[in-house]
Short mmCIF file of C-alpha atoms in Angstrom, two decimals:
data_model
loop_
_atom_site.label_atom_id
_atom_site.label_comp_id
_atom_site.label_asym_id
_atom_site.label_seq_id
_atom_site.Cartn_x
_atom_site.Cartn_y
_atom_site.Cartn_z
CA GLY Q 1 0.54 -1.41 -13.78
CA PHE Q 2 3.46 -0.25 -12.29
CA THR Q 3 4.94 3.15 -11.44
CA CYS Q 4 8.84 3.66 -11.99
CA GLY Q 5 9.03 5.74 -8.48
CA ASP Q 6 12.02 8.08 -8.13
CA LEU Q 7 14.26 7.61 -11.08
CA ASN Q 8 17.42 7.93 -8.81
CA GLY Q 9 16.19 5.03 -6.38
CA ILE Q 10 15.79 1.63 -6.54
CA GLY Q 11 12.07 1.60 -8.02
CA ILE Q 12 13.28 0.45 -11.68
CA GLU Q 13 15.89 -2.01 -10.43
CA LEU Q 14 12.84 -3.68 -8.25
CA ILE Q 15 10.54 -3.71 -11.06
CA ILE Q 16 13.03 -5.51 -13.45
CA LYS Q 17 14.16 -8.14 -10.68
CA SER Q 18 10.28 -8.91 -10.09
CA LEU Q 19 8.97 -9.29 -13.57
CA SER Q 20 12.04 -10.96 -14.73
CA ASP Q 21 10.04 -14.31 -12.93
CA ASN Q 22 8.30 -14.96 -16.01
CA ARG Q 23 5.38 -17.16 -14.20
CA LEU Q 24 3.77 -13.80 -13.26
CA LEU Q 25 2.69 -13.51 -16.86
CA ASP Q 26 0.06 -16.27 -15.91
CA PHE Q 27 -1.30 -14.12 -13.47
CA MET Q 28 -1.37 -10.58 -15.02
CA VAL Q 29 -0.37 -8.33 -17.81
CA PRO Q 30 2.38 -6.00 -16.45
CA VAL Q 31 2.12 -2.67 -17.42
CA ILE Q 32 5.18 -0.06 -16.86
CA PHE Q 33 4.70 3.54 -16.82
CA ALA Q 34 8.20 4.73 -17.55
CA ASN Q 35 10.61 5.36 -20.75
CA ASN Q 36 12.46 2.57 -22.47
CA LYS Q 37 15.64 4.17 -22.09
CA CYS Q 38 15.38 4.33 -18.05
CA LEU Q 39 14.52 0.53 -18.10
CA ASN Q 40 17.36 -0.11 -20.44
CA PHE Q 41 19.84 1.93 -18.05
CA TYR Q 42 19.26 -0.06 -15.35
CA LYS Q 43 18.40 -3.56 -17.28
CA LYS Q 44 21.94 -3.30 -18.02
CA GLY Q 45 23.50 -3.67 -14.57
CA LEU Q 46 21.43 -6.32 -14.11
CA PRO Q 47 22.26 -9.10 -16.29
CA GLU Q 48 21.24 -11.96 -14.64
CA PHE Q 49 17.75 -10.88 -14.37
CA ALA Q 50 16.40 -11.50 -17.91
CA ILE Q 51 13.39 -9.26 -19.02
CA ASN Q 52 11.81 -8.60 -22.62
CA TYR Q 53 9.27 -5.94 -22.97
CA ALA Q 54 6.92 -4.43 -25.55
CA SER Q 55 7.09 -0.77 -25.86
CA ILE Q 56 3.40 0.86 -26.65
CA ASN Q 57 2.04 4.32 -26.81
CA ASP Q 58 -1.51 3.64 -26.24
CA PHE Q 59 -3.53 0.63 -24.68
CA SER Q 60 -4.88 -0.44 -28.13
CA LYS Q 61 -1.53 -1.71 -28.44
CA LEU Q 62 -1.31 -4.06 -25.53
CA ASN Q 63 0.72 -7.25 -25.69
CA PRO Q 64 -1.01 -9.84 -23.30
CA LYS Q 65 1.92 -12.13 -23.40
CA GLN Q 66 4.77 -9.79 -22.51
CA VAL Q 67 5.90 -6.91 -20.19
CA ASN Q 68 4.62 -3.87 -21.65
CA VAL Q 69 6.19 -0.35 -21.19
CA MET Q 70 3.78 2.58 -21.49
CA ASN Q 71 6.31 5.26 -22.56
CA CYS Q 72 5.21 8.46 -20.40
CA TRP Q 73 7.92 10.48 -21.81
CA GLU Q 74 10.31 10.79 -25.14
CA GLU Q 75 12.96 13.08 -24.21
CA GLU Q 76 16.56 11.80 -22.45
CA VAL Q 77 16.89 12.16 -18.67
CA ALA Q 78 19.93 12.15 -16.96
CA ILE Q 79 19.71 9.44 -14.28
CA THR Q 80 21.95 9.86 -11.16
CA PRO Q 81 21.59 6.81 -9.02
CA GLY Q 82 21.68 7.55 -5.19
CA GLU Q 83 21.37 11.43 -5.88
CA THR Q 84 18.02 13.35 -4.74
CA SER Q 85 17.09 15.80 -7.83
CA GLU Q 86 14.51 17.67 -9.18
CA ILE Q 87 14.38 15.27 -12.37
CA GLY Q 88 13.86 12.14 -9.88
CA GLY Q 89 10.88 13.65 -8.63
CA LYS Q 90 9.54 15.18 -11.89
CA TYR Q 91 9.49 12.15 -13.60
CA ALA Q 92 8.16 10.05 -10.58
CA LEU Q 93 5.28 12.33 -10.61
CA ILE Q 94 4.90 12.13 -14.73
CA SER Q 95 4.73 8.25 -14.22
CA LEU Q 96 2.41 8.16 -11.20
CA GLU Q 97 0.10 10.38 -13.01
CA ALA Q 98 -0.29 8.55 -16.09
CA ALA Q 99 -0.79 5.48 -14.17
CA VAL Q 100 -3.55 6.79 -11.95
CA THR Q 101 -5.14 8.18 -15.07
CA ALA Q 102 -4.97 4.83 -16.55
CA LEU Q 103 -6.61 3.02 -13.25
CA LYS Q 104 -9.30 5.61 -13.17
CA ASN Q 105 -10.04 4.82 -16.63
CA ASN Q 106 -10.11 1.16 -15.95
CA HIS Q 107 -7.29 0.42 -18.66
CA ILE Q 108 -5.47 -1.42 -15.68
CA ASP Q 109 -6.87 -3.63 -12.57
CA GLY Q 110 -4.50 -2.59 -10.32
CA LEU Q 111 -1.50 -0.56 -9.52
CA VAL Q 112 1.85 -1.33 -7.78
CA THR Q 113 3.91 1.89 -7.05
CA ALA Q 114 7.78 2.01 -6.62
CA PRO Q 115 9.21 4.40 -3.95
CA ILE Q 116 8.94 8.01 -4.36
CA HIS Q 117 10.86 10.84 -2.68
CA LYS Q 118 8.42 12.70 -0.46
CA LYS Q 119 10.35 15.97 -0.89
CA ASN Q 120 11.79 16.15 -4.32
CA ILE Q 121 8.59 15.08 -5.79
CA GLN Q 122 6.82 18.19 -4.26
CA SER Q 123 5.22 20.44 -6.99
CA PRO Q 124 1.93 22.53 -7.68
CA SER Q 125 0.28 19.24 -8.95
CA PHE Q 126 1.70 17.20 -5.61
CA ASN Q 127 1.28 18.66 -2.51
CA PHE Q 128 1.53 15.78 -0.42
CA SER Q 129 2.97 13.79 2.26
CA GLY Q 130 2.97 10.64 0.14
CA HIS Q 131 1.21 8.27 -2.23
CA THR Q 132 -1.72 7.85 0.05
CA PRO Q 133 -3.06 10.93 0.63
CA TYR Q 134 -2.29 11.73 -3.26
CA LEU Q 135 -4.49 8.75 -3.98
CA GLN Q 136 -7.24 10.00 -1.76
CA HIS Q 137 -7.15 13.25 -3.69
CA ALA Q 138 -7.20 11.87 -6.88
CA PHE Q 139 -9.97 9.63 -6.30
CA GLY Q 140 -12.37 12.53 -5.17
CA ASN Q 141 -11.28 12.46 -1.40
CA THR Q 142 -12.52 9.20 -0.61
CA GLU Q 143 -11.36 8.29 3.10
CA ASN Q 144 -8.89 5.62 2.66
CA LEU Q 145 -6.62 3.65 5.11
CA MET Q 146 -2.96 2.88 5.03
CA LEU Q 147 -2.67 -0.96 5.94
CA LEU Q 148 0.49 -2.59 6.08
CA VAL Q 149 0.50 -6.38 5.42
CA ALA Q 150 2.94 -9.42 5.91
CA ASP Q 151 0.99 -12.88 5.78
CA ASN Q 152 -1.68 -12.87 8.62
CA LEU Q 153 -0.18 -9.35 10.36
CA ARG Q 154 -2.57 -6.35 8.89
CA MET Q 155 -1.30 -2.98 10.58
CA ALA Q 156 -3.46 -0.02 10.11
CA LEU Q 157 -2.90 3.68 11.02
CA VAL Q 158 -5.24 6.57 12.31
CA THR Q 159 -2.78 9.12 11.45
CA GLU Q 160 0.20 8.92 9.12
CA HIS Q 161 3.06 10.92 8.18
CA ILE Q 162 2.58 13.81 10.40
CA THR Q 163 4.95 14.87 13.23
CA ILE Q 164 4.22 13.38 16.86
CA GLN Q 165 3.33 16.79 17.90
CA GLU Q 166 0.20 16.88 16.04
CA VAL Q 167 -0.90 12.97 16.32
CA GLY Q 168 -3.17 13.91 19.56
CA THR Q 169 -4.77 16.52 17.54
CA TYR Q 170 -5.91 14.18 14.89
CA ILE Q 171 -7.09 11.18 17.26
CA THR Q 172 -11.05 11.79 17.65
CA LYS Q 173 -14.02 9.21 18.05
CA ASP Q 174 -15.28 9.75 14.31
CA LYS Q 175 -11.77 9.14 13.18
CA ILE Q 176 -11.15 5.90 14.96
CA LYS Q 177 -14.44 4.57 13.40
CA GLN Q 178 -14.04 5.72 10.37
CA LYS Q 179 -10.83 3.67 9.71
CA LEU Q 180 -12.42 0.89 11.69
CA THR Q 181 -15.03 1.20 9.10
CA ILE Q 182 -12.50 0.84 6.49
CA LEU Q 183 -10.43 -1.52 8.01
CA ASN Q 184 -13.47 -4.04 8.67
CA SER Q 185 -14.70 -3.48 4.99
CA SER Q 186 -11.28 -4.38 3.75
CA LEU Q 187 -10.76 -7.59 5.81
CA LYS Q 188 -13.98 -8.77 4.31
CA LYS Q 189 -13.63 -7.78 0.77
CA ASP Q 190 -10.14 -7.59 0.26
CA PHE Q 191 -8.87 -10.40 2.60
CA GLY Q 192 -11.97 -12.78 2.39
CA ILE Q 193 -12.50 -12.98 6.35
CA ASP Q 194 -16.13 -13.39 7.14
CA ALA Q 195 -15.97 -11.85 10.77
CA PRO Q 196 -12.61 -10.35 11.07
CA ARG Q 197 -11.13 -9.64 14.55
CA ILE Q 198 -9.86 -6.20 15.00
CA ALA Q 199 -7.52 -4.94 17.85
CA VAL Q 200 -7.27 -1.37 18.66
CA LEU Q 201 -3.93 -0.02 20.42
CA ALA Q 202 -3.98 3.02 22.91
CA LEU Q 203 -2.29 6.22 22.33
CA ASN Q 204 -0.69 6.51 25.57
CA PRO Q 205 2.01 4.25 27.62
CA HIS Q 206 0.14 1.72 29.61
CA ALA Q 207 -3.05 2.36 27.67
CA GLY Q 208 -3.37 5.40 30.20
CA ASP Q 209 -3.24 3.79 33.29
CA ASP Q 210 -7.18 4.83 34.06
CA GLY Q 211 -5.98 8.48 33.13
CA LEU Q 212 -3.04 9.32 35.04
CA ILE Q 213 -0.89 9.06 31.68
CA GLY Q 214 -3.40 10.72 29.59
CA LYS Q 215 -7.20 10.90 29.04
CA GLU Q 216 -7.55 10.03 25.53
CA GLU Q 217 -8.24 6.01 26.08
CA ILE Q 218 -11.23 6.73 28.58
CA GLU Q 219 -12.84 10.25 26.67
CA ILE Q 220 -11.81 9.13 22.83
CA ILE Q 221 -10.53 5.46 22.20
CA LYS Q 222 -12.85 3.31 24.18
CA PRO Q 223 -16.10 5.21 23.21
CA ALA Q 224 -14.92 4.93 19.61
CA ILE Q 225 -14.41 1.07 20.30
CA LYS Q 226 -18.09 0.86 22.12
CA GLU Q 227 -20.01 2.55 19.18
CA SER Q 228 -18.04 0.28 16.70
CA LYS Q 229 -18.58 -2.89 18.40
CA GLN Q 230 -22.55 -2.62 17.05
CA GLN Q 231 -20.84 -3.51 13.59
CA MET Q 232 -17.84 -5.07 14.03
CA LEU Q 233 -15.69 -7.48 16.27
CA VAL Q 234 -13.39 -4.96 18.15
CA TYR Q 235 -11.47 -5.29 21.39
CA GLY Q 236 -8.99 -2.82 23.14
CA PRO Q 237 -7.44 -0.27 23.76
CA TYR Q 238 -4.19 -2.24 24.45
CA SER Q 239 -0.78 -1.30 25.57
CA ALA Q 240 1.03 -1.42 22.45
CA ASP Q 241 4.15 -2.75 24.15
CA ALA Q 242 2.53 -5.42 25.98
CA PHE Q 243 0.52 -6.13 22.86
CA PHE Q 244 3.35 -7.55 20.90
CA ALA Q 245 5.72 -8.75 23.58
CA ARG Q 246 2.98 -10.98 24.55
CA GLY Q 247 2.25 -12.08 20.93
CA GLN Q 248 -1.19 -11.04 20.75
CA HIS Q 249 -1.39 -9.48 17.54
CA GLU Q 250 -1.48 -13.36 16.49
CA LYS Q 251 -5.20 -13.54 17.84
CA PHE Q 252 -6.34 -10.74 15.73
CA ASP Q 253 -6.88 -10.30 11.85
CA GLY Q 254 -6.25 -6.65 11.86
CA VAL Q 255 -4.71 -3.79 14.16
CA LEU Q 256 -5.37 -0.53 14.39
CA ALA Q 257 -2.22 1.82 15.61
CA MET Q 258 -2.84 5.26 16.64
CA TYR Q 259 0.21 6.65 14.82
CA HIS Q 260 2.84 5.69 12.03
CA ASP Q 261 5.82 4.61 14.45
CA GLN Q 262 3.60 2.63 17.15
CA GLY Q 263 2.28 0.50 13.94
CA LEU Q 264 5.17 0.70 11.89
CA ILE Q 265 8.32 -0.74 14.28
CA PRO Q 266 6.72 -3.72 15.47
CA PHE Q 267 5.26 -4.58 11.67
CA LYS Q 268 8.83 -4.10 10.07
CA THR Q 269 10.34 -5.94 13.09
CA LEU Q 270 7.60 -9.10 12.30
CA SER Q 271 7.90 -8.95 8.47
CA PHE Q 272 11.45 -9.55 7.96
CA GLY Q 273 11.56 -7.30 4.84
CA ASN Q 274 8.42 -9.02 3.17
CA GLY Q 275 6.13 -6.31 3.99
CA VAL Q 276 3.28 -4.47 1.53
CA ASN Q 277 1.76 -1.22 2.03
CA TYR Q 278 -2.14 -1.04 0.59
CA THR Q 279 -4.31 1.62 0.39
CA ALA Q 280 -7.36 0.24 1.65
CA GLY Q 281 -10.85 1.96 1.32
CA LEU Q 282 -10.41 2.95 -2.82
CA ASP Q 283 -12.58 1.17 -5.53
CA LYS Q 284 -9.01 0.85 -7.15
CA ILE Q 285 -6.19 -1.38 -5.90
CA ARG Q 286 -2.82 0.25 -4.99
CA THR Q 287 0.26 -1.83 -2.88
CA SER Q 288 3.64 -0.90 -2.78
CA PRO Q 289 6.86 -2.17 -0.95
CA ASP Q 290 7.00 -1.44 3.02
CA HIS Q 291 10.20 0.79 2.15
CA GLY Q 292 11.81 3.83 0.48
CA THR Q 293 13.85 5.01 -2.54
CA ALA Q 294 16.70 3.52 -0.75
CA TYR Q 295 19.61 6.01 -2.39
CA ASP Q 296 22.75 4.33 -0.50
CA ILE Q 297 22.27 1.28 -2.83
CA ALA Q 298 20.76 2.38 -5.70
CA GLY Q 299 22.35 1.51 -9.10
CA LYS Q 300 24.54 -1.11 -7.58
CA GLY Q 301 22.37 -4.25 -8.14
CA ILE Q 302 21.76 -5.45 -4.92
CA ALA Q 303 18.30 -4.32 -3.69
CA ASN Q 304 16.18 -7.05 -1.86
CA HIS Q 305 12.92 -7.10 -4.13
CA ASN Q 306 11.09 -9.19 -1.94
CA SER Q 307 8.77 -6.59 -0.64
CA PHE Q 308 8.05 -5.35 -3.94
CA LYS Q 309 7.42 -8.96 -5.38
CA GLU Q 310 4.93 -9.32 -2.21
CA ALA Q 311 3.14 -6.16 -3.24
CA VAL Q 312 2.44 -7.52 -6.85
CA PHE Q 313 1.17 -10.94 -5.29
CA LEU Q 314 -0.87 -9.00 -2.88
CA ALA Q 315 -2.49 -6.71 -5.87
CA ILE Q 316 -3.50 -10.00 -7.86
CA ASP Q 317 -4.94 -11.64 -4.55
CA ILE Q 318 -7.00 -8.47 -3.68
CA TYR Q 319 -8.19 -8.29 -7.23
CA ASN Q 320 -9.53 -12.28 -6.97
CA SER Q 321 -10.88 -11.57 -3.59
CA ARG Q 322 -12.57 -8.80 -4.40
CA ASN Q 323 -14.50 -10.71 -7.65
CA GLU Q 324 -15.21 -13.83 -5.27
CA TYR Q 325 -16.85 -11.39 -2.64
CA LEU Q 326 -19.11 -9.59 -5.67
CA GLU Q 327 -19.93 -12.96 -6.98
CA ILE Q 328 -21.05 -14.23 -3.57
CA SER Q 329 -22.95 -11.04 -2.68
CA ASN Q 330 -24.85 -10.96 -6.02
CA ASN Q 331 -25.53 -14.95 -5.38
CA PRO Q 332 -28.27 -16.01 -2.77
CA LEU Q 333 -27.00 -19.54 -3.34
CA LYS Q 334 -23.26 -18.59 -2.74
CA ILE Q 335 -23.92 -17.06 -0.11
CA LYS Q 336 -26.06 -19.99 1.70
CA GLU Q 337 -23.14 -22.14 0.63
CA LYS Q 338 -20.34 -20.18 2.64
CA GLN Q 339 -22.54 -20.10 5.35
CA LEU Q 340 -22.78 -23.65 5.36
#
């Protein structure tokens, strides 16, 4: 399933460009939660990306050999690329709610969300800082984890979209242990890594310098790592600047950062625009590109769809990995084969 994101952003352009590659139909049946007219609006400006789709109103009409558009609304909508508007947020939410309902009801196996604008989507139905907390609420407040993925680099966050001033109050031993448990489980089930190695970054510069620059490492982070070692292979805390400068991230299957920019700055620098945002911890699959609405280039036909396409591939890979993990877990002979 694909949400359209903000109608005035680059979301629909990314969907059209990605799904114009018919080879993807060998691996999935795409369902776009939007409206025919919105797709046609952007399709006209992308003549080099051929995409044909079947228009449907319920899943009994799904065409398995074609891109499907689930019409979530019928009315005409004013699309103004590059502008922040109430309309852009309103219909982004309509698309998201319809897609999440389909995901809950198992009409779709995974969800790729196009970028939303976190302010204009705010409403009584969406009082969240982004997709991740919204999905946590939608699926019964199941604790989840923002996990950024690019090849073998997997960057998880303890805190997400909060101010720097608030970060310290959210860093607790229990929260770190909780995030580590989700990360360790996801690396096994979703990425097929039998015994993942996880690195934990420090909160303060130079990992606190033995308490000289903050005591969180001594009082919170190290105890969390020590207790988690009983269930997983976890190491740290590492000083964030030296960790990436020395290429230490290449020695680990996953990295847990304390706050948004601590993890996202090195991740986006190293992923070269191919990163994917994955919501780990849910029993459903949701991925997205690692960027926003890009209003400055919306409607110009020049948006790079690499990250979005990688989000599609990752959703498919995780679906297959989960099925394989389930098959092995339920078959003692296969467990033995894997160990051998």
